[in-house]
JSON list of C-alpha atoms in Angstrom, two decimals:
[
{"chain": "N", "resi": 1, "resn": "MET", "atom": "CA", "xyz": [-12.54, 18.74, 61.76]},
{"chain": "N", "resi": 2, "resn": "ARG", "atom": "CA", "xyz": [-13.16, 15.40, 63.46]},
{"chain": "N", "resi": 3, "resn": "GLN", "atom": "CA", "xyz": [-16.48, 14.87, 61.62]},
{"chain": "N", "resi": 4, "resn": "ALA", "atom": "CA", "xyz": [-14.83, 15.69, 58.29]},
{"chain": "N", "resi": 5, "resn": "ARG", "atom": "CA", "xyz": [-12.16, 13.05, 58.99]},
{"chain": "N", "resi": 6, "resn": "LYS", "atom": "CA", "xyz": [-14.83, 10.46, 59.86]},
{"chain": "N", "resi": 7, "resn": "ASP", "atom": "CA", "xyz": [-16.76, 11.30, 56.71]},
{"chain": "N", "resi": 8, "resn": "GLY", "atom": "CA", "xyz": [-13.58, 11.01, 54.66]},
{"chain": "N", "resi": 9, "resn": "PHE", "atom": "CA", "xyz": [-12.88, 7.59, 56.08]},
{"chain": "N", "resi": 10, "resn": "ARG", "atom": "CA", "xyz": [-16.46, 6.41, 55.52]},
{"chain": "N", "resi": 11, "resn": "GLU", "atom": "CA", "xyz": [-16.26, 7.51, 51.89]},
{"chain": "N", "resi": 12, "resn": "PHE", "atom": "CA", "xyz": [-12.92, 5.76, 51.45]},
{"chain": "N", "resi": 13, "resn": "ALA", "atom": "CA", "xyz": [-14.13, 2.54, 53.13]},
{"chain": "N", "resi": 14, "resn": "ALA", "atom": "CA", "xyz": [-17.33, 2.46, 51.07]},
{"chain": "N", "resi": 15, "resn": "GLY", "atom": "CA", "xyz": [-15.38, 2.93, 47.86]},
{"chain": "N", "resi": 16, "resn": "ARG", "atom": "CA", "xyz": [-12.59, 0.43, 48.57]},
{"chain": "N", "resi": 17, "resn": "SER", "atom": "CA", "xyz": [-14.19, -2.32, 50.65]},
{"chain": "N", "resi": 18, "resn": "GLY", "atom": "CA", "xyz": [-15.41, -4.28, 47.61]},
{"chain": "N", "resi": 19, "resn": "HIS", "atom": "CA", "xyz": [-11.97, -4.33, 46.05]},
{"chain": "N", "resi": 20, "resn": "LEU", "atom": "CA", "xyz": [-10.35, -5.19, 49.38]},
{"chain": "N", "resi": 21, "resn": "TYR", "atom": "CA", "xyz": [-12.83, -8.04, 49.82]},
{"chain": "N", "resi": 22, "resn": "ARG", "atom": "CA", "xyz": [-12.08, -9.50, 46.37]},
{"chain": "N", "resi": 23, "resn": "SER", "atom": "CA", "xyz": [-8.36, -9.37, 47.07]},
{"chain": "N", "resi": 24, "resn": "ALA", "atom": "CA", "xyz": [-8.84, -10.92, 50.50]},
{"chain": "N", "resi": 25, "resn": "ALA", "atom": "CA", "xyz": [-10.97, -13.73, 49.02]},
{"chain": "N", "resi": 26, "resn": "LEU", "atom": "CA", "xyz": [-8.13, -14.56, 46.63]},
{"chain": "N", "resi": 27, "resn": "LEU", "atom": "CA", "xyz": [-5.59, -14.45, 49.44]},
{"chain": "N", "resi": 28, "resn": "VAL", "atom": "CA", "xyz": [-7.57, -16.87, 51.61]},
{"chain": "N", "resi": 29, "resn": "GLY", "atom": "CA", "xyz": [-8.50, -19.22, 48.78]},
{"chain": "N", "resi": 30, "resn": "GLY", "atom": "CA", "xyz": [-12.20, -18.36, 48.69]},
{"chain": "N", "resi": 31, "resn": "ASP", "atom": "CA", "xyz": [-13.00, -18.47, 52.42]},
{"chain": "N", "resi": 32, "resn": "THR", "atom": "CA", "xyz": [-15.56, -15.66, 52.41]},
{"chain": "N", "resi": 33, "resn": "GLN", "atom": "CA", "xyz": [-15.88, -15.36, 56.17]},
{"chain": "N", "resi": 34, "resn": "LEU", "atom": "CA", "xyz": [-12.15, -15.06, 56.67]},
{"chain": "N", "resi": 35, "resn": "ALA", "atom": "CA", "xyz": [-11.98, -12.57, 53.80]},
{"chain": "N", "resi": 36, "resn": "GLU", "atom": "CA", "xyz": [-14.59, -10.42, 55.52]},
{"chain": "N", "resi": 37, "resn": "ASP", "atom": "CA", "xyz": [-12.65, -10.62, 58.79]},
{"chain": "N", "resi": 38, "resn": "LEU", "atom": "CA", "xyz": [-9.43, -9.54, 57.07]},
{"chain": "N", "resi": 39, "resn": "VAL", "atom": "CA", "xyz": [-11.16, -6.58, 55.43]},
{"chain": "N", "resi": 40, "resn": "GLN", "atom": "CA", "xyz": [-12.65, -5.53, 58.76]},
{"chain": "N", "resi": 41, "resn": "GLU", "atom": "CA", "xyz": [-9.26, -5.79, 60.46]},
{"chain": "N", "resi": 42, "resn": "THR", "atom": "CA", "xyz": [-7.67, -3.78, 57.64]},
{"chain": "N", "resi": 43, "resn": "LEU", "atom": "CA", "xyz": [-10.28, -1.04, 57.78]},
{"chain": "N", "resi": 44, "resn": "GLY", "atom": "CA", "xyz": [-10.09, -0.97, 61.58]},
{"chain": "N", "resi": 45, "resn": "ARG", "atom": "CA", "xyz": [-6.34, -0.45, 61.51]},
{"chain": "N", "resi": 46, "resn": "MET", "atom": "CA", "xyz": [-6.69, 2.25, 58.89]},
{"chain": "N", "resi": 47, "resn": "TYR", "atom": "CA", "xyz": [-9.41, 4.04, 60.84]},
{"chain": "N", "resi": 48, "resn": "LEU", "atom": "CA", "xyz": [-7.13, 4.36, 63.86]},
{"chain": "N", "resi": 49, "resn": "ARG", "atom": "CA", "xyz": [-4.52, 6.15, 61.75]},
{"chain": "N", "resi": 50, "resn": "TRP", "atom": "CA", "xyz": [-6.78, 7.82, 59.20]},
{"chain": "N", "resi": 51, "resn": "GLY", "atom": "CA", "xyz": [-5.56, 11.32, 60.07]},
{"chain": "N", "resi": 52, "resn": "ARG", "atom": "CA", "xyz": [-2.08, 10.43, 58.77]},
{"chain": "N", "resi": 53, "resn": "ILE", "atom": "CA", "xyz": [-3.15, 7.94, 56.09]},
{"chain": "N", "resi": 54, "resn": "SER", "atom": "CA", "xyz": [-5.55, 10.39, 54.42]},
{"chain": "N", "resi": 55, "resn": "ARG", "atom": "CA", "xyz": [-2.54, 12.57, 53.57]},
{"chain": "N", "resi": 56, "resn": "VAL", "atom": "CA", "xyz": [-0.71, 9.70, 51.84]},
{"chain": "N", "resi": 57, "resn": "ASP", "atom": "CA", "xyz": [-0.46, 9.94, 48.04]},
{"chain": "N", "resi": 58, "resn": "ASN", "atom": "CA", "xyz": [-2.34, 6.68, 47.44]},
{"chain": "N", "resi": 59, "resn": "PRO", "atom": "CA", "xyz": [-4.49, 5.49, 50.37]},
{"chain": "N", "resi": 60, "resn": "ALA", "atom": "CA", "xyz": [-5.90, 2.65, 48.22]},
{"chain": "N", "resi": 61, "resn": "ALA", "atom": "CA", "xyz": [-2.44, 1.13, 47.71]},
{"chain": "N", "resi": 62, "resn": "TYR", "atom": "CA", "xyz": [-1.75, 1.63, 51.40]},
{"chain": "N", "resi": 63, "resn": "ALA", "atom": "CA", "xyz": [-4.95, -0.28, 52.20]},
{"chain": "N", "resi": 64, "resn": "GLN", "atom": "CA", "xyz": [-3.88, -3.19, 49.98]},
{"chain": "N", "resi": 65, "resn": "THR", "atom": "CA", "xyz": [-0.52, -3.28, 51.74]},
{"chain": "N", "resi": 66, "resn": "VAL", "atom": "CA", "xyz": [-2.23, -3.34, 55.13]},
{"chain": "N", "resi": 67, "resn": "LEU", "atom": "CA", "xyz": [-4.52, -6.15, 53.90]},
{"chain": "N", "resi": 68, "resn": "VAL", "atom": "CA", "xyz": [-1.58, -8.29, 52.78]},
{"chain": "N", "resi": 69, "resn": "ARG", "atom": "CA", "xyz": [0.25, -7.74, 56.05]},
{"chain": "N", "resi": 70, "resn": "VAL", "atom": "CA", "xyz": [-2.89, -8.56, 58.08]},
{"chain": "N", "resi": 71, "resn": "PHE", "atom": "CA", "xyz": [-3.27, -11.74, 56.01]},
{"chain": "N", "resi": 72, "resn": "LEU", "atom": "CA", "xyz": [0.34, -12.82, 56.49]},
{"chain": "N", "resi": 73, "resn": "THR", "atom": "CA", "xyz": [0.15, -12.11, 60.23]},
{"chain": "N", "resi": 74, "resn": "HIS", "atom": "CA", "xyz": [-3.07, -14.13, 60.46]},
{"chain": "N", "resi": 75, "resn": "ARG", "atom": "CA", "xyz": [-1.51, -17.07, 58.61]},
{"chain": "N", "resi": 76, "resn": "ARG", "atom": "CA", "xyz": [1.53, -17.07, 60.89]},
{"chain": "N", "resi": 77, "resn": "GLY", "atom": "CA", "xyz": [-0.72, -17.25, 63.92]},
{"chain": "N", "resi": 78, "resn": "ARG", "atom": "CA", "xyz": [-2.80, -20.10, 62.54]},
{"chain": "N", "resi": 79, "resn": "SER", "atom": "CA", "xyz": [0.03, -22.27, 61.22]},
{"chain": "N", "resi": 80, "resn": "ALA", "atom": "CA", "xyz": [0.47, -24.11, 64.52]},
{"chain": "N", "resi": 81, "resn": "GLY", "atom": "CA", "xyz": [-3.18, -25.23, 64.48]},
{"chain": "N", "resi": 82, "resn": "GLU", "atom": "CA", "xyz": [-3.19, -26.67, 60.98]},
{"chain": "N", "resi": 83, "resn": "ARG", "atom": "CA", "xyz": [-3.04, -30.42, 60.56]},
{"chain": "N", "resi": 84, "resn": "PRO", "atom": "CA", "xyz": [-1.75, -32.24, 57.48]},
{"chain": "N", "resi": 85, "resn": "VAL", "atom": "CA", "xyz": [-4.10, -34.61, 55.68]},
{"chain": "N", "resi": 86, "resn": "GLY", "atom": "CA", "xyz": [-3.21, -37.87, 54.00]},
{"chain": "N", "resi": 87, "resn": "GLU", "atom": "CA", "xyz": [-4.71, -37.07, 50.63]},
{"chain": "N", "resi": 88, "resn": "PHE", "atom": "CA", "xyz": [-5.96, -34.04, 48.79]},
{"chain": "N", "resi": 89, "resn": "PRO", "atom": "CA", "xyz": [-9.58, -34.12, 47.69]},
{"chain": "N", "resi": 90, "resn": "ASP", "atom": "CA", "xyz": [-10.11, -35.00, 44.03]},
{"chain": "N", "resi": 91, "resn": "VAL", "atom": "CA", "xyz": [-10.16, -31.81, 42.00]},
{"chain": "N", "resi": 92, "resn": "GLY", "atom": "CA", "xyz": [-10.61, -32.06, 38.27]},
{"chain": "N", "resi": 93, "resn": "ALA", "atom": "CA", "xyz": [-8.28, -30.04, 36.09]},
{"chain": "N", "resi": 94, "resn": "PRO", "atom": "CA", "xyz": [-9.95, -27.46, 33.90]},
{"chain": "N", "resi": 95, "resn": "THR", "atom": "CA", "xyz": [-10.47, -28.34, 30.29]},
{"chain": "N", "resi": 96, "resn": "PRO", "atom": "CA", "xyz": [-8.58, -26.15, 27.82]},
{"chain": "N", "resi": 97, "resn": "GLY", "atom": "CA", "xyz": [-10.41, -22.94, 27.05]},
{"chain": "N", "resi": 98, "resn": "SER", "atom": "CA", "xyz": [-12.91, -23.47, 29.85]},
{"chain": "N", "resi": 99, "resn": "GLY", "atom": "CA", "xyz": [-12.13, -20.20, 31.64]},
{"chain": "N", "resi": 100, "resn": "GLY", "atom": "CA", "xyz": [-14.92, -18.15, 33.09]},
{"chain": "N", "resi": 101, "resn": "PRO", "atom": "CA", "xyz": [-17.10, -18.37, 36.17]},
{"chain": "N", "resi": 102, "resn": "ALA", "atom": "CA", "xyz": [-17.19, -22.19, 36.24]},
{"chain": "N", "resi": 103, "resn": "SER", "atom": "CA", "xyz": [-13.38, -22.27, 36.50]},
{"chain": "N", "resi": 104, "resn": "ARG", "atom": "CA", "xyz": [-13.19, -19.75, 39.31]},
{"chain": "N", "resi": 105, "resn": "PRO", "atom": "CA", "xyz": [-13.64, -22.34, 42.13]},
{"chain": "N", "resi": 106, "resn": "THR", "atom": "CA", "xyz": [-10.84, -24.45, 40.63]},
{"chain": "N", "resi": 107, "resn": "LEU", "atom": "CA", "xyz": [-8.51, -21.45, 40.58]},
{"chain": "N", "resi": 108, "resn": "LEU", "atom": "CA", "xyz": [-9.46, -20.49, 44.15]},
{"chain": "N", "resi": 109, "resn": "GLU", "atom": "CA", "xyz": [-8.82, -24.05, 45.32]},
{"chain": "N", "resi": 110, "resn": "ALA", "atom": "CA", "xyz": [-5.43, -24.05, 43.61]},
{"chain": "N", "resi": 111, "resn": "LEU", "atom": "CA", "xyz": [-4.56, -20.69, 45.18]},
{"chain": "N", "resi": 112, "resn": "GLY", "atom": "CA", "xyz": [-5.69, -22.05, 48.53]},
{"chain": "N", "resi": 113, "resn": "ARG", "atom": "CA", "xyz": [-3.15, -24.85, 48.29]},
{"chain": "N", "resi": 114, "resn": "LEU", "atom": "CA", "xyz": [-0.26, -22.41, 47.86]},
{"chain": "N", "resi": 115, "resn": "SER", "atom": "CA", "xyz": [1.61, -21.04, 50.83]},
{"chain": "N", "resi": 116, "resn": "PRO", "atom": "CA", "xyz": [0.34, -17.70, 52.16]},
{"chain": "N", "resi": 117, "resn": "LYS", "atom": "CA", "xyz": [3.36, -15.81, 50.84]},
{"chain": "N", "resi": 118, "resn": "ASP", "atom": "CA", "xyz": [3.01, -17.42, 47.40]},
{"chain": "N", "resi": 119, "resn": "ARG", "atom": "CA", "xyz": [-0.67, -16.42, 47.33]},
{"chain": "N", "resi": 120, "resn": "ALA", "atom": "CA", "xyz": [0.18, -12.91, 48.45]},
{"chain": "N", "resi": 121, "resn": "VAL", "atom": "CA", "xyz": [2.82, -12.42, 45.77]},
{"chain": "N", "resi": 122, "resn": "LEU", "atom": "CA", "xyz": [0.51, -13.66, 43.00]},
{"chain": "N", "resi": 123, "resn": "VAL", "atom": "CA", "xyz": [-2.43, -11.55, 44.17]},
{"chain": "N", "resi": 124, "resn": "LEU", "atom": "CA", "xyz": [-0.27, -8.44, 44.42]},
{"chain": "N", "resi": 125, "resn": "ARG", "atom": "CA", "xyz": [1.53, -8.95, 41.11]},
{"chain": "N", "resi": 126, "resn": "TYR", "atom": "CA", "xyz": [-1.34, -10.19, 38.93]},
{"chain": "N", "resi": 127, "resn": "TRP", "atom": "CA", "xyz": [-4.61, -9.19, 40.62]},
{"chain": "N", "resi": 128, "resn": "GLU", "atom": "CA", "xyz": [-3.43, -5.84, 41.96]},
{"chain": "N", "resi": 129, "resn": "ASP", "atom": "CA", "xyz": [-1.09, -5.33, 38.97]},
{"chain": "N", "resi": 130, "resn": "ARG", "atom": "CA", "xyz": [1.71, -4.06, 41.20]},
{"chain": "N", "resi": 131, "resn": "SER", "atom": "CA", "xyz": [5.32, -3.80, 40.14]},
{"chain": "N", "resi": 132, "resn": "VAL", "atom": "CA", "xyz": [8.01, -6.01, 41.64]},
{"chain": "N", "resi": 133, "resn": "GLU", "atom": "CA", "xyz": [9.20, -3.10, 43.78]},
{"chain": "N", "resi": 134, "resn": "GLU", "atom": "CA", "xyz": [5.70, -2.29, 45.07]},
{"chain": "N", "resi": 135, "resn": "THR", "atom": "CA", "xyz": [5.12, -5.95, 45.87]},
{"chain": "N", "resi": 136, "resn": "ALA", "atom": "CA", "xyz": [8.46, -6.15, 47.66]},
{"chain": "N", "resi": 137, "resn": "ASP", "atom": "CA", "xyz": [7.54, -3.12, 49.75]},
{"chain": "N", "resi": 138, "resn": "ALA", "atom": "CA", "xyz": [4.11, -4.56, 50.65]},
{"chain": "N", "resi": 139, "resn": "MET", "atom": "CA", "xyz": [5.64, -7.87, 51.70]},
{"chain": "N", "resi": 140, "resn": "ASN", "atom": "CA", "xyz": [8.73, -6.45, 53.44]},
{"chain": "N", "resi": 141, "resn": "ALA", "atom": "CA", "xyz": [10.99, -8.37, 51.07]},
{"chain": "N", "resi": 142, "resn": "GLY", "atom": "CA", "xyz": [13.61, -7.63, 48.45]},
{"chain": "N", "resi": 143, "resn": "SER", "atom": "CA", "xyz": [12.91, -7.37, 44.73]},
{"chain": "N", "resi": 144, "resn": "ALA", "atom": "CA", "xyz": [14.95, -10.49, 43.96]},
{"chain": "N", "resi": 145, "resn": "ALA", "atom": "CA", "xyz": [12.99, -12.47, 46.56]},
{"chain": "N", "resi": 146, "resn": "VAL", "atom": "CA", "xyz": [9.71, -11.32, 45.00]},
{"chain": "N", "resi": 147, "resn": "ARG", "atom": "CA", "xyz": [10.86, -12.34, 41.50]},
{"chain": "N", "resi": 148, "resn": "ALA", "atom": "CA", "xyz": [11.97, -15.77, 42.74]},
{"chain": "N", "resi": 149, "resn": "ARG", "atom": "CA", "xyz": [8.79, -16.33, 44.77]},
{"chain": "N", "resi": 150, "resn": "THR", "atom": "CA", "xyz": [6.62, -15.25, 41.82]},
{"chain": "N", "resi": 151, "resn": "SER", "atom": "CA", "xyz": [8.36, -17.69, 39.51]},
{"chain": "N", "resi": 152, "resn": "ARG", "atom": "CA", "xyz": [8.04, -20.59, 41.96]},
{"chain": "N", "resi": 153, "resn": "ALA", "atom": "CA", "xyz": [4.42, -19.75, 42.82]},
{"chain": "N", "resi": 154, "resn": "LEU", "atom": "CA", "xyz": [3.42, -19.62, 39.15]},
{"chain": "N", "resi": 155, "resn": "ALA", "atom": "CA", "xyz": [5.14, -22.97, 38.55]},
{"chain": "N", "resi": 156, "resn": "ARG", "atom": "CA", "xyz": [3.22, -24.52, 41.47]},
{"chain": "N", "resi": 157, "resn": "LEU", "atom": "CA", "xyz": [-0.04, -23.04, 40.24]},
{"chain": "N", "resi": 158, "resn": "ARG", "atom": "CA", "xyz": [0.57, -24.35, 36.69]},
{"chain": "N", "resi": 159, "resn": "GLU", "atom": "CA", "xyz": [1.35, -27.77, 38.16]},
{"chain": "N", "resi": 160, "resn": "GLN", "atom": "CA", "xyz": [-1.94, -27.82, 40.06]},
{"chain": "N", "resi": 161, "resn": "LEU", "atom": "CA", "xyz": [-3.98, -26.55, 37.11]},
{"chain": "N", "resi": 162, "resn": "GLY", "atom": "CA", "xyz": [-2.64, -29.01, 34.59]},
{"chain": "N", "resi": 163, "resn": "GLY", "atom": "CA", "xyz": [0.28, -27.05, 33.20]},
{"chain": "N", "resi": 164, "resn": "SER", "atom": "CA", "xyz": [-1.54, -24.03, 31.79]},
{"chain": "N", "resi": 165, "resn": "LEU", "atom": "CA", "xyz": [-2.97, -20.85, 33.22]},
{"chain": "N", "resi": 166, "resn": "THR", "atom": "CA", "xyz": [-4.43, -19.68, 29.91]},
{"chain": "N", "resi": 167, "resn": "ALA", "atom": "CA", "xyz": [-7.94, -20.91, 30.80]},
{"chain": "N", "resi": 168, "resn": "PHE", "atom": "CA", "xyz": [-7.92, -18.52, 33.75]},
{"chain": "N", "resi": 169, "resn": "VAL", "atom": "CA", "xyz": [-6.55, -15.37, 32.14]},
{"chain": "N", "resi": 170, "resn": "ASP", "atom": "CA", "xyz": [-9.93, -13.62, 32.11]},
{"chain": "N", "resi": 171, "resn": "LEU", "atom": "CA", "xyz": [-10.77, -14.40, 35.75]}
]
């Protein structure tokens, strides 16, 4: 029984870790080392409770929720150590229609300048394609708060990317 549970978790982790990593990289604005740490923390927490989690209807969605909560907890703990800078580094706005791999760093930088909760709501709504209610549940917030945060986060992202997100639709 115990070996079967371990094997089940290994299979789950092998199948989901890539997706978790991509989501984590978006949440942390491209910091690959921190993304790996968040995925490891997520999988570690899930392993401890795998006996119960494996019976959940959608363990993959549960993993994404755990990832977002680990990320938000991590950001709360680090906020006291962050220092403001006088100026942002020069970042060129993408040219219209220039989506694709070359634009990905610009989008990650723009996401990195958003607050952690703004990043989380955008990743959950548009990368994970979750509903407002699912996003609200993952973030421990109300549906109205998620709608408002999504609207404000998209406005901030458009502002940083020169007013249009259309160049990044296929990312």
